[in-house]
Amino acid sequence: MAASSDTPMLRQYRELRAQVPDALLFYRMGDFYELFGEDAVWTAAALELTLTTRDRDTPDPLPMCGVPWHAADGYLRRLLDMGKKVAIAEQVEDPKQAKGIVRREVVRVLTPGLAADNVDAHESSYLVAVTGVAGAWGLAFLDASTGDLRATDVSDLASLAGELARHAPREALVGVDADAPELRALLGDLCTTVIADTRPDRAELTRRFGVATDALGPGLGAASVALRYAGERLKADLRNITALRTWRVGASMGLDEATVRNLELFRPLRGTGRKGTLVALLDRTRTAMGGRLVRDWLAHPLLDVGEITRRADAVEAFEPALRHASSALLAQVADLERIASRLAQGLGGPRDLVALGQSLRHVAALAGLFTDARLVGRLPADLAPEVAADVDTWLIDEPPAGLDEGGFIRPGVDPALDRLRELASDAKGAIARMEERLRAETDIGSLKVRHNDVFGYYIDVTKAHLHKVPSGWHRKQTVATGERFITQELKEYEEAVSGADDKRVKLELDHFRALRTRVAVEVPRLQAIARGVAELDVLGTFAELGAQHRWARAQVDDAEVLDLLGSRHPVVEAARRDERFVPNDVQLGERARLALLFGPNMAGKSTLMRQVALVVILAQLGCPVPARRARVGVVDRLFVRVGASDDLARGQSTFMVEMGETANILAGATRRSLVLLDEIGRGTSTYDVLAIAWAVAEDLHDRVRARTIFATHYHELGALTESCDHARAMHVAVAESGERITFLRVVRDGPAPGSFGIQCARLAGLPAPVVSRAQKLLRQLEKKRPRADATQMSLFGGGSPVEAAVSAPPPEPLIDVVRAALLSLDPDTLTPRGALDELYRLRRLAEE
């Protein structure tokens, strides 16, 4: 800032700004938050605010902009969504009593991971801390808005990526030793802060949580980093964080980054928000806590058959009448977790406390509904009735939002407060009564009690009645029409009235803060109640989903089988209510653990694989599944490789992304896993793809022995059913009518009768001349392809289809040219116009 702007206020601003060098500073000035200098220039452009200047008549005017304090939340939300941190500097003394500039302090620093008001109530707001070194990372996730702190140790990058995908943090803290390109690539554009001190504070963790922390390795340092950062930024002791939850990677179903993305569990592949995701379908919860819990359960499907069974039993206990009655009560329960957290941090207002008290009464009524043994015990026995009673005693039913004006303490609980209220609210009536009494006592009929800003209250007597004025009155002023007097009684009344409102507000604040402190002590009890409410909410939601969508309870056991009768894709079926979803049966097990799935593009192979994965996840949540009948042997890790994608941020092509994900599958899958692979090897030559696909399928069958569905367009892979004892072929059926095809969406045994690629191209809208030319080219190319019987003979002789293709007679020169041209193309990167240009080029080659 320029020297010409060196005023006391700006010196104070600079001092506060220096305390938060990595944040924008919202500096409170009256009814506005102001920003200055570079902060103002950037913020005005980002938020489309008017940029003005301070000291505009000086040689170096200072840029500034501002937002109204009452509308600041919306602007803050936008800045946090941009990944910015924002420090809030408030006035911490009464401007009327300030000597010189009003004292201000940074009261909190809002960051993307520490601003729960910036996210949907049904979403957690996680801050992630990563410490340690590669291969020995510590990982902690903190949602300061709910008090959820969890930590673990991670030994490989794939598991680290999977945990990040499950929790979807909004901000990252990275220990200086852990800061590496591969970690930064995983974090992407998350707001990231490098932390120098990552030492675990064991004494503080033991003091806070009352337990030993020796069981955790690097994760302990990550938990300490998250706690320190949050406490410093929020300027709070974070008494709402009452437990450190540790877990072991692999304690729930393994879901890697690609699987979470490909199944659209939490985010759609295209677009933003939740629409089209599994969590959007499942989250029919009536409470915010339930919404967050259903997402957490979805991110961590169970592995223990007993636990899955108990949860499914509880879902079955929600009969229609219970669902209806409990749903009505749950809808009236506020967000107990976040209210408790605000109260613990000294931030909750009167409406928070009233919502808490009312919610506790609804929870008490809710508890009376759950008499079934499968549900008893889900809520704690202690429902804190005295907390609800305390709130009800002190606060009115509909208090104002803020604290500044008072008006929230219930009348009758404090006689002193009631007297102050009467004085403040009945000033006119009291003055009128005093005026009437003084007229009677003095026999001055025209006497008036008045008020102005100079003298305050005074008695106005006209000249004609001055001789009647009592000797005890004190003359204050002579005016043209008479004189003005004050009395000791009037002076005392004025002092009482003028301070009554301020005293009333202060006394109300004292009562409120005492109440908030009493309730904040009960945070652990309130959190236990919130967890029980959330669990019942989710269980009832699962039951409602099952009834509404005709889902069935799955049989879950430890056998290495998967047997689905009439399975459907839950999200696709729900989105297309006006058309019937075609169900399909799927069986995988010891007799046929590798299923080779054939069929043309758009026939439904990818949908089938995704629906199989989603049925398994739902089954291991204890939720009913979209099938007529389902038996699911517990899946320890689920791998779904569906669809083409590249990763420009990491400099990887489609082929490299697919190979990396496939390598991760082969390294991480076990015989208890479920592997769903779709068209691996796109983006390189045909023979390379065929060879890789063949080798991967063999490895999954022979070594890994996982239950696998392997979708492919290479019909040569059908020969695997002859060489692999536990492989079977199946295809998505297509009805032919001349050169037209209709997708039946039905899965049948055996390989597909054809690839139907050109027919699919016609359906996609390729011009008729192009389709016609492609058919001619296909016939020419097929004449030179190795015959199927030669391929099979090569197979039985110990070779492979790849070897047969390579050893086939060389093509004629024209075909060689055409084939080379085709192999040079990458279909995944071609635009429709580019594809048309390439077809015309092939035609010209054929005409030469």
CSV table of C-alpha atoms in Angstrom, one decimal, residues 236-632:
chain,number,residue,atom,x,y,z
A,236,ALA,CA,-11.7,-22.7,18.3
A,237,ASP,CA,-10.9,-25.6,20.6
A,238,LEU,CA,-13.0,-27.9,18.5
A,239,ARG,CA,-14.6,-29.6,21.5
A,240,ASN,CA,-17.0,-31.2,19.1
A,241,ILE,CA,-14.3,-33.6,17.9
A,242,THR,CA,-14.7,-36.2,20.6
A,243,ALA,CA,-13.2,-39.3,19.0
A,244,LEU,CA,-10.5,-40.4,16.6
A,245,ARG,CA,-11.8,-43.2,14.4
A,246,THR,CA,-9.0,-45.4,13.0
A,247,TRP,CA,-9.6,-47.9,10.2
A,248,ARG,CA,-7.5,-50.4,8.2
A,249,VAL,CA,-7.4,-50.1,4.4
A,250,GLY,CA,-9.2,-53.3,3.3
A,251,ALA,CA,-11.6,-53.4,6.2
A,252,SER,CA,-14.4,-52.7,3.8
A,253,MET,CA,-14.9,-53.6,0.1
A,254,GLY,CA,-12.0,-52.2,-1.9
A,255,LEU,CA,-13.2,-49.6,-4.4
A,256,ASP,CA,-10.4,-48.0,-6.4
A,257,GLU,CA,-10.5,-44.6,-8.0
A,258,ALA,CA,-11.5,-45.9,-11.5
A,259,THR,CA,-14.3,-48.1,-10.0
A,260,VAL,CA,-15.8,-45.2,-8.0
A,261,ARG,CA,-15.7,-43.0,-11.2
A,262,ASN,CA,-16.9,-45.6,-13.7
A,263,LEU,CA,-19.9,-46.7,-11.5
A,264,GLU,CA,-20.9,-43.1,-11.0
A,265,LEU,CA,-21.4,-43.8,-7.3
A,266,PHE,CA,-21.1,-40.1,-6.2
A,267,ARG,CA,-20.5,-38.0,-9.3
A,268,PRO,CA,-21.7,-38.4,-12.9
A,269,LEU,CA,-19.2,-39.0,-15.7
A,270,ARG,CA,-20.5,-36.0,-17.4
A,271,GLY,CA,-21.7,-32.8,-15.7
A,272,THR,CA,-21.7,-31.9,-12.0
A,273,GLY,CA,-23.9,-32.5,-9.0
A,274,ARG,CA,-25.4,-35.8,-8.1
A,275,LYS,CA,-28.0,-36.4,-10.8
A,276,GLY,CA,-27.6,-39.8,-12.4
A,277,THR,CA,-25.6,-41.3,-9.5
A,278,LEU,CA,-26.3,-44.1,-7.2
A,279,VAL,CA,-26.1,-41.9,-4.1
A,280,ALA,CA,-28.7,-39.6,-5.6
A,281,LEU,CA,-31.0,-42.6,-5.9
A,282,LEU,CA,-30.3,-44.0,-2.5
A,283,ASP,CA,-30.5,-40.7,-0.6
A,284,ARG,CA,-34.2,-40.5,0.2
A,285,THR,CA,-33.3,-39.8,3.8
A,286,ARG,CA,-35.3,-37.3,5.8
A,287,THR,CA,-32.5,-35.9,7.9
A,288,ALA,CA,-29.1,-34.3,7.0
A,289,MET,CA,-27.3,-36.8,9.2
A,290,GLY,CA,-29.0,-39.7,7.3
A,291,GLY,CA,-27.9,-38.2,4.0
A,292,ARG,CA,-24.3,-38.1,5.1
A,293,LEU,CA,-24.4,-41.6,6.5
A,294,VAL,CA,-25.9,-43.2,3.4
A,295,ARG,CA,-23.0,-41.7,1.4
A,296,ASP,CA,-20.5,-43.0,4.0
A,297,TRP,CA,-22.0,-46.5,3.9
A,298,LEU,CA,-22.0,-46.5,0.1
A,299,ALA,CA,-18.3,-45.6,0.2
A,300,HIS,CA,-17.6,-48.5,2.6
A,301,PRO,CA,-19.6,-51.7,1.7
A,302,LEU,CA,-19.4,-54.3,4.4
A,303,LEU,CA,-17.3,-57.5,4.3
A,304,ASP,CA,-18.6,-59.3,7.4
A,305,VAL,CA,-21.5,-61.6,6.6
A,306,GLY,CA,-22.9,-61.3,10.1
A,307,GLU,CA,-22.9,-57.6,10.0
A,308,ILE,CA,-24.5,-57.5,6.6
A,309,THR,CA,-27.2,-59.9,7.8
A,310,ARG,CA,-28.0,-57.8,10.9
A,311,ARG,CA,-28.3,-54.7,8.8
A,312,ALA,CA,-30.6,-56.4,6.3
A,313,ASP,CA,-32.7,-57.8,9.2
A,314,ALA,CA,-33.1,-54.3,10.5
A,315,VAL,CA,-34.2,-53.1,7.0
A,316,GLU,CA,-36.8,-55.8,6.9
A,317,ALA,CA,-38.2,-54.7,10.3
A,318,PHE,CA,-39.4,-51.4,8.7
A,319,GLU,CA,-42.9,-52.5,7.8
A,320,PRO,CA,-45.1,-50.0,5.9
A,321,ALA,CA,-46.8,-48.5,9.0
A,322,LEU,CA,-43.5,-48.0,10.7
A,323,ARG,CA,-42.0,-46.4,7.7
A,324,HIS,CA,-44.8,-44.0,7.4
A,325,ALA,CA,-44.8,-43.0,11.1
A,326,SER,CA,-41.0,-42.8,11.5
A,327,SER,CA,-40.6,-40.8,8.3
A,328,ALA,CA,-43.0,-38.1,9.5
A,329,LEU,CA,-41.1,-37.7,12.7
A,330,LEU,CA,-37.6,-37.8,11.1
A,331,ALA,CA,-38.6,-35.0,8.8
A,332,GLN,CA,-38.9,-32.7,11.8
A,333,VAL,CA,-35.4,-33.5,13.2
A,334,ALA,CA,-32.8,-30.9,12.5
A,335,ASP,CA,-29.1,-31.5,11.8
A,336,LEU,CA,-28.1,-32.4,15.3
A,337,GLU,CA,-24.5,-33.1,14.4
A,338,ARG,CA,-23.8,-29.7,12.9
A,339,ILE,CA,-25.9,-27.8,15.5
A,340,ALA,CA,-23.9,-29.5,18.3
A,341,SER,CA,-20.6,-28.6,16.5
A,342,ARG,CA,-21.6,-25.0,16.2
A,343,LEU,CA,-22.6,-24.8,19.9
A,344,ALA,CA,-19.3,-26.4,20.9
A,345,GLN,CA,-17.4,-23.8,18.9
A,346,GLY,CA,-19.4,-21.0,20.4
A,347,LEU,CA,-21.1,-20.2,17.1
A,348,GLY,CA,-24.6,-21.4,17.5
A,349,GLY,CA,-27.5,-19.0,17.7
A,350,PRO,CA,-30.9,-19.0,19.4
A,351,ARG,CA,-32.5,-20.8,16.4
A,352,ASP,CA,-29.9,-23.5,16.7
A,353,LEU,CA,-30.8,-24.2,20.3
A,354,VAL,CA,-34.5,-24.1,19.7
A,355,ALA,CA,-34.2,-26.5,16.7
A,356,LEU,CA,-32.1,-28.8,19.0
A,357,GLY,CA,-34.7,-28.8,21.8
A,358,GLN,CA,-37.6,-29.4,19.4
A,359,SER,CA,-35.6,-32.2,17.6
A,360,LEU,CA,-34.8,-34.0,20.9
A,361,ARG,CA,-38.6,-34.1,21.7
A,362,HIS,CA,-39.2,-35.6,18.2
A,363,VAL,CA,-36.5,-38.2,18.8
A,364,ALA,CA,-38.1,-39.2,22.1
A,365,ALA,CA,-41.3,-39.8,20.2
A,366,LEU,CA,-39.4,-41.7,17.5
A,367,ALA,CA,-37.9,-44.0,20.1
A,368,GLY,CA,-41.3,-45.2,21.1
A,369,LEU,CA,-42.0,-46.5,17.6
A,370,PHE,CA,-39.0,-49.0,17.6
A,371,THR,CA,-40.1,-52.0,19.6
A,372,ASP,CA,-38.9,-54.7,17.1
A,373,ALA,CA,-35.9,-56.5,18.5
A,374,ARG,CA,-34.1,-55.9,15.2
A,375,LEU,CA,-34.3,-52.1,15.8
A,376,VAL,CA,-34.1,-51.8,19.6
A,377,GLY,CA,-30.8,-50.3,20.7
A,378,ARG,CA,-30.1,-48.3,17.5
A,379,LEU,CA,-30.9,-45.2,19.5
A,380,PRO,CA,-29.1,-44.6,22.8
A,381,ALA,CA,-31.2,-45.0,26.0
A,382,ASP,CA,-30.2,-41.5,27.1
A,383,LEU,CA,-32.0,-39.0,24.8
A,384,ALA,CA,-31.0,-35.9,26.9
A,385,PRO,CA,-34.5,-34.9,28.0
A,386,GLU,CA,-33.1,-32.3,30.4
A,387,VAL,CA,-31.3,-30.5,27.5
A,388,ALA,CA,-34.6,-30.1,25.7
A,389,ALA,CA,-36.3,-28.9,28.9
A,390,ASP,CA,-33.5,-26.4,29.6
A,391,VAL,CA,-33.8,-24.9,26.1
A,392,ASP,CA,-37.6,-24.8,26.3
A,393,THR,CA,-37.4,-23.0,29.7
A,394,TRP,CA,-35.2,-20.2,28.5
A,395,LEU,CA,-35.9,-19.6,24.8
A,396,ILE,CA,-39.1,-18.6,23.0
A,397,ASP,CA,-40.4,-20.9,20.3
A,398,GLU,CA,-39.6,-18.7,17.4
A,399,PRO,CA,-36.5,-16.6,18.2
A,400,PRO,CA,-34.9,-14.1,15.9
A,401,ALA,CA,-31.9,-15.2,13.8
A,402,GLY,CA,-29.3,-12.8,15.5
A,403,LEU,CA,-28.2,-11.9,18.9
A,404,ASP,CA,-27.7,-8.2,18.6
A,405,GLU,CA,-31.2,-7.1,19.4
A,406,GLY,CA,-32.1,-9.7,22.0
A,407,GLY,CA,-35.8,-10.8,22.0
A,408,PHE,CA,-35.1,-14.5,22.4
A,409,ILE,CA,-35.3,-15.2,26.2
A,410,ARG,CA,-38.8,-16.4,27.3
A,411,PRO,CA,-40.8,-13.9,29.5
A,412,GLY,CA,-41.2,-14.9,33.1
A,413,VAL,CA,-37.9,-16.8,33.6
A,414,ASP,CA,-36.1,-13.7,35.1
A,415,PRO,CA,-38.0,-11.0,36.9
A,416,ALA,CA,-35.1,-8.5,36.5
A,417,LEU,CA,-35.2,-9.0,32.7
A,418,ASP,CA,-39.0,-8.6,32.7
A,419,ARG,CA,-38.6,-5.2,34.5
A,420,LEU,CA,-36.1,-4.0,32.0
A,421,ARG,CA,-38.3,-5.1,29.2
A,422,GLU,CA,-41.2,-3.2,30.7
A,423,LEU,CA,-39.1,-0.1,31.1
A,424,ALA,CA,-37.8,-0.3,27.5
A,425,SER,CA,-41.1,-1.1,25.9
A,426,ASP,CA,-43.5,1.0,28.0
A,427,ALA,CA,-41.6,4.3,28.0
A,428,LYS,CA,-44.4,6.3,26.4
A,429,GLY,CA,-47.0,4.9,28.7
A,430,ALA,CA,-44.9,5.6,31.8
A,431,ILE,CA,-44.2,9.2,30.7
A,432,ALA,CA,-47.9,9.7,30.0
A,433,ARG,CA,-48.8,8.5,33.5
A,434,MET,CA,-46.1,10.7,35.1
A,435,GLU,CA,-47.4,13.7,33.1
A,436,GLU,CA,-50.9,13.1,34.3
A,437,ARG,CA,-49.8,12.8,37.9
A,438,LEU,CA,-47.7,16.0,37.8
A,439,ARG,CA,-50.6,18.0,36.3
A,440,ALA,CA,-52.8,16.9,39.1
A,441,GLU,CA,-50.2,17.6,41.8
A,442,THR,CA,-49.3,21.1,40.4
A,443,ASP,CA,-52.7,22.1,39.0
A,444,ILE,CA,-50.8,23.0,35.7
A,445,GLY,CA,-53.2,21.7,33.0
A,446,SER,CA,-50.9,22.5,30.1
A,447,LEU,CA,-47.8,20.8,31.7
A,448,LYS,CA,-46.0,18.4,29.3
A,449,VAL,CA,-43.1,16.0,29.7
A,450,ARG,CA,-41.0,16.1,26.5
A,451,HIS,CA,-37.7,14.8,25.2
A,452,ASN,CA,-34.9,16.0,22.9
A,453,ASP,CA,-31.4,14.8,22.1
A,454,VAL,CA,-29.8,17.7,23.9
A,455,PHE,CA,-31.5,17.7,27.3
A,456,GLY,CA,-33.1,14.3,27.3
A,457,TYR,CA,-36.4,14.3,29.3
A,458,TYR,CA,-37.7,17.6,30.7
A,459,ILE,CA,-41.0,19.3,31.9
A,460,ASP,CA,-42.3,22.1,29.8
A,461,VAL,CA,-44.3,24.9,31.7
A,462,THR,CA,-45.8,27.9,30.0
A,463,LYS,CA,-45.2,31.4,31.4
A,464,ALA,CA,-48.8,31.6,32.7
A,465,HIS,CA,-48.1,28.8,35.2
A,466,LEU,CA,-44.6,29.4,36.3
A,467,HIS,CA,-45.8,30.6,39.7
A,468,LYS,CA,-47.1,27.1,40.4
A,469,VAL,CA,-43.8,25.3,39.8
A,470,PRO,CA,-42.7,23.5,43.0
A,471,SER,CA,-39.5,24.7,44.6
A,472,GLY,CA,-37.8,21.3,44.2
A,473,TRP,CA,-37.8,21.5,40.4
A,474,HIS,CA,-34.6,22.6,38.7
A,475,ARG,CA,-34.7,25.1,35.9
A,476,LYS,CA,-33.0,23.8,32.7
A,477,GLN,CA,-33.8,26.3,30.0
A,478,THR,CA,-35.8,29.4,29.3
A,479,VAL,CA,-37.6,29.6,26.0
A,480,ALA,CA,-40.0,32.2,24.4
A,481,THR,CA,-43.1,30.4,25.6
A,482,GLY,CA,-42.0,29.5,29.1
A,483,GLU,CA,-39.4,27.4,30.9
A,484,ARG,CA,-38.1,23.8,31.0
A,485,PHE,CA,-37.4,22.0,34.2
A,486,ILE,CA,-36.1,18.6,35.4
A,487,THR,CA,-36.8,16.8,38.6
A,488,GLN,CA,-34.8,14.1,40.5
A,489,GLU,CA,-37.6,11.6,39.7
A,490,LEU,CA,-37.4,12.4,36.0
A,491,LYS,CA,-33.6,12.2,36.0
A,492,GLU,CA,-33.7,8.8,37.6
A,493,TYR,CA,-36.4,7.6,35.2
A,494,GLU,CA,-34.4,8.8,32.3
A,495,GLU,CA,-31.3,7.0,33.5
A,496,ALA,CA,-33.4,3.8,33.9
A,497,VAL,CA,-35.1,4.1,30.5
A,498,SER,CA,-32.1,5.2,28.5
A,499,GLY,CA,-30.0,2.2,29.8
A,500,ALA,CA,-32.9,-0.3,30.0
A,501,ASP,CA,-32.7,-1.6,26.5
A,502,ASP,CA,-28.9,-2.0,26.5
A,503,LYS,CA,-29.2,-3.7,29.9
A,504,ARG,CA,-31.9,-5.9,28.6
A,505,VAL,CA,-29.9,-7.0,25.6
A,506,LYS,CA,-26.8,-7.7,27.7
A,507,LEU,CA,-28.8,-9.7,30.2
A,508,GLU,CA,-30.4,-11.8,27.5
A,509,LEU,CA,-26.9,-12.4,26.0
A,510,ASP,CA,-25.7,-13.5,29.4
A,511,HIS,CA,-28.5,-16.0,29.8
A,512,PHE,CA,-28.1,-17.3,26.3
A,513,ARG,CA,-24.4,-17.8,26.6
A,514,ALA,CA,-24.8,-19.6,29.8
A,515,LEU,CA,-27.4,-21.9,28.2
A,516,ARG,CA,-25.2,-22.5,25.2
A,517,THR,CA,-22.3,-23.4,27.5
A,518,ARG,CA,-24.5,-25.9,29.4
A,519,VAL,CA,-25.6,-27.5,26.2
A,520,ALA,CA,-22.1,-27.6,24.7
A,521,VAL,CA,-21.0,-29.8,27.6
A,522,GLU,CA,-23.5,-32.4,26.3
A,523,VAL,CA,-22.0,-32.6,22.8
A,524,PRO,CA,-20.9,-36.3,23.1
A,525,ARG,CA,-24.5,-37.3,24.2
A,526,LEU,CA,-25.9,-35.3,21.3
A,527,GLN,CA,-23.6,-36.9,18.8
A,528,ALA,CA,-24.6,-40.4,20.0
A,529,ILE,CA,-28.2,-39.4,19.5
A,530,ALA,CA,-27.5,-38.0,16.0
A,531,ARG,CA,-25.7,-41.3,15.0
A,532,GLY,CA,-28.7,-43.4,16.1
A,533,VAL,CA,-31.1,-41.1,14.2
A,534,ALA,CA,-29.0,-41.2,11.1
A,535,GLU,CA,-28.8,-45.0,11.1
A,536,LEU,CA,-32.5,-45.5,11.6
A,537,ASP,CA,-33.1,-42.9,8.8
A,538,VAL,CA,-30.9,-44.9,6.4
A,539,LEU,CA,-32.4,-48.3,7.3
A,540,GLY,CA,-35.9,-47.0,6.8
A,541,THR,CA,-34.9,-45.4,3.5
A,542,PHE,CA,-33.5,-48.8,2.3
A,543,ALA,CA,-36.8,-50.4,3.2
A,544,GLU,CA,-38.7,-47.7,1.3
A,545,LEU,CA,-36.5,-48.1,-1.8
A,546,GLY,CA,-37.0,-51.8,-1.8
A,547,ALA,CA,-40.8,-51.5,-1.6
A,548,GLN,CA,-41.0,-48.7,-4.2
A,549,HIS,CA,-38.7,-50.2,-6.8
A,550,ARG,CA,-39.5,-53.9,-6.2
A,551,TRP,CA,-36.1,-54.8,-5.0
A,552,ALA,CA,-35.4,-58.0,-3.2
A,553,ARG,CA,-33.2,-59.0,-0.2
A,554,ALA,CA,-30.0,-60.7,-1.3
A,555,GLN,CA,-28.6,-63.8,0.2
A,556,VAL,CA,-25.0,-62.9,1.2
A,557,ASP,CA,-22.5,-65.6,2.2
A,558,ASP,CA,-18.8,-66.4,1.9
A,559,ALA,CA,-19.0,-68.6,-1.1
A,560,GLU,CA,-17.2,-67.5,-4.3
A,561,VAL,CA,-20.4,-67.3,-6.3
A,562,LEU,CA,-22.5,-64.6,-7.9
A,563,ASP,CA,-26.0,-65.7,-8.9
A,564,LEU,CA,-28.4,-63.0,-10.1
A,565,LEU,CA,-31.9,-63.7,-11.4
A,566,GLY,CA,-33.6,-60.8,-13.2
A,567,SER,CA,-31.1,-58.2,-12.3
A,568,ARG,CA,-31.6,-54.5,-13.4
A,569,HIS,CA,-29.5,-51.3,-13.3
A,570,PRO,CA,-31.1,-49.3,-10.4
A,571,VAL,CA,-30.2,-45.9,-11.7
A,572,VAL,CA,-31.1,-46.5,-15.4
A,573,GLU,CA,-34.4,-48.2,-14.5
A,574,ALA,CA,-35.4,-45.3,-12.2
A,575,ALA,CA,-34.5,-42.7,-14.8
A,576,ARG,CA,-36.6,-44.4,-17.5
A,577,ARG,CA,-39.8,-44.9,-15.7
A,578,ASP,CA,-41.8,-44.8,-19.0
A,579,GLU,CA,-40.1,-47.8,-20.5
A,580,ARG,CA,-39.5,-51.3,-19.2
A,581,PHE,CA,-35.9,-52.2,-18.2
A,582,VAL,CA,-35.0,-55.6,-19.6
A,583,PRO,CA,-33.7,-57.7,-16.7
A,584,ASN,CA,-30.9,-60.3,-17.1
A,585,ASP,CA,-29.6,-63.3,-15.3
A,586,VAL,CA,-25.9,-63.5,-14.4
A,587,GLN,CA,-24.0,-66.5,-12.9
A,588,LEU,CA,-20.4,-66.6,-11.9
A,589,GLY,CA,-18.7,-69.2,-9.8
A,590,GLU,CA,-16.3,-72.1,-9.7
A,591,ARG,CA,-17.9,-73.7,-12.8
A,592,ALA,CA,-17.7,-70.5,-14.8
A,593,ARG,CA,-15.8,-67.8,-13.1
A,594,LEU,CA,-14.7,-66.1,-16.3
A,595,ALA,CA,-17.6,-64.9,-18.5
A,596,LEU,CA,-16.6,-63.6,-22.0
A,597,LEU,CA,-19.3,-61.1,-23.0
A,598,PHE,CA,-19.7,-60.4,-26.7
A,599,GLY,CA,-22.0,-58.0,-28.5
A,600,PRO,CA,-22.0,-54.9,-30.7
A,601,ASN,CA,-21.6,-51.3,-29.5
A,602,MET,CA,-24.8,-49.9,-27.9
A,603,ALA,CA,-26.2,-53.3,-27.2
A,604,GLY,CA,-25.9,-52.9,-23.4
A,605,LYS,CA,-22.7,-54.7,-22.4
A,606,SER,CA,-21.5,-51.8,-20.3
A,607,THR,CA,-24.9,-51.3,-18.6
A,608,LEU,CA,-24.9,-55.0,-17.8
A,609,MET,CA,-21.5,-54.9,-16.1
A,610,ARG,CA,-22.3,-51.8,-14.2
A,611,GLN,CA,-25.6,-53.2,-12.9
A,612,VAL,CA,-23.9,-56.4,-11.7
A,613,ALA,CA,-21.4,-54.2,-9.8
A,614,LEU,CA,-24.2,-52.0,-8.3
A,615,VAL,CA,-26.2,-55.1,-7.2
A,616,VAL,CA,-23.1,-56.4,-5.4
A,617,ILE,CA,-22.5,-53.1,-3.7
A,618,LEU,CA,-26.1,-52.8,-2.6
A,619,ALA,CA,-26.1,-56.4,-1.3
A,620,GLN,CA,-23.1,-55.7,0.9
A,621,LEU,CA,-24.7,-52.5,2.2
A,622,GLY,CA,-27.5,-54.7,3.6
A,623,CYS,CA,-29.9,-52.9,1.2
A,624,PRO,CA,-32.4,-54.7,-1.0
A,625,VAL,CA,-31.2,-55.2,-4.6
A,626,PRO,CA,-32.8,-54.7,-8.0
A,627,ALA,CA,-33.3,-58.3,-8.9
A,628,ARG,CA,-35.9,-61.0,-8.5
A,629,ARG,CA,-33.4,-63.1,-6.6
A,630,ALA,CA,-29.7,-62.7,-5.7
A,631,ARG,CA,-27.0,-64.7,-4.1
A,632,VAL,CA,-23.8,-62.8,-3.5
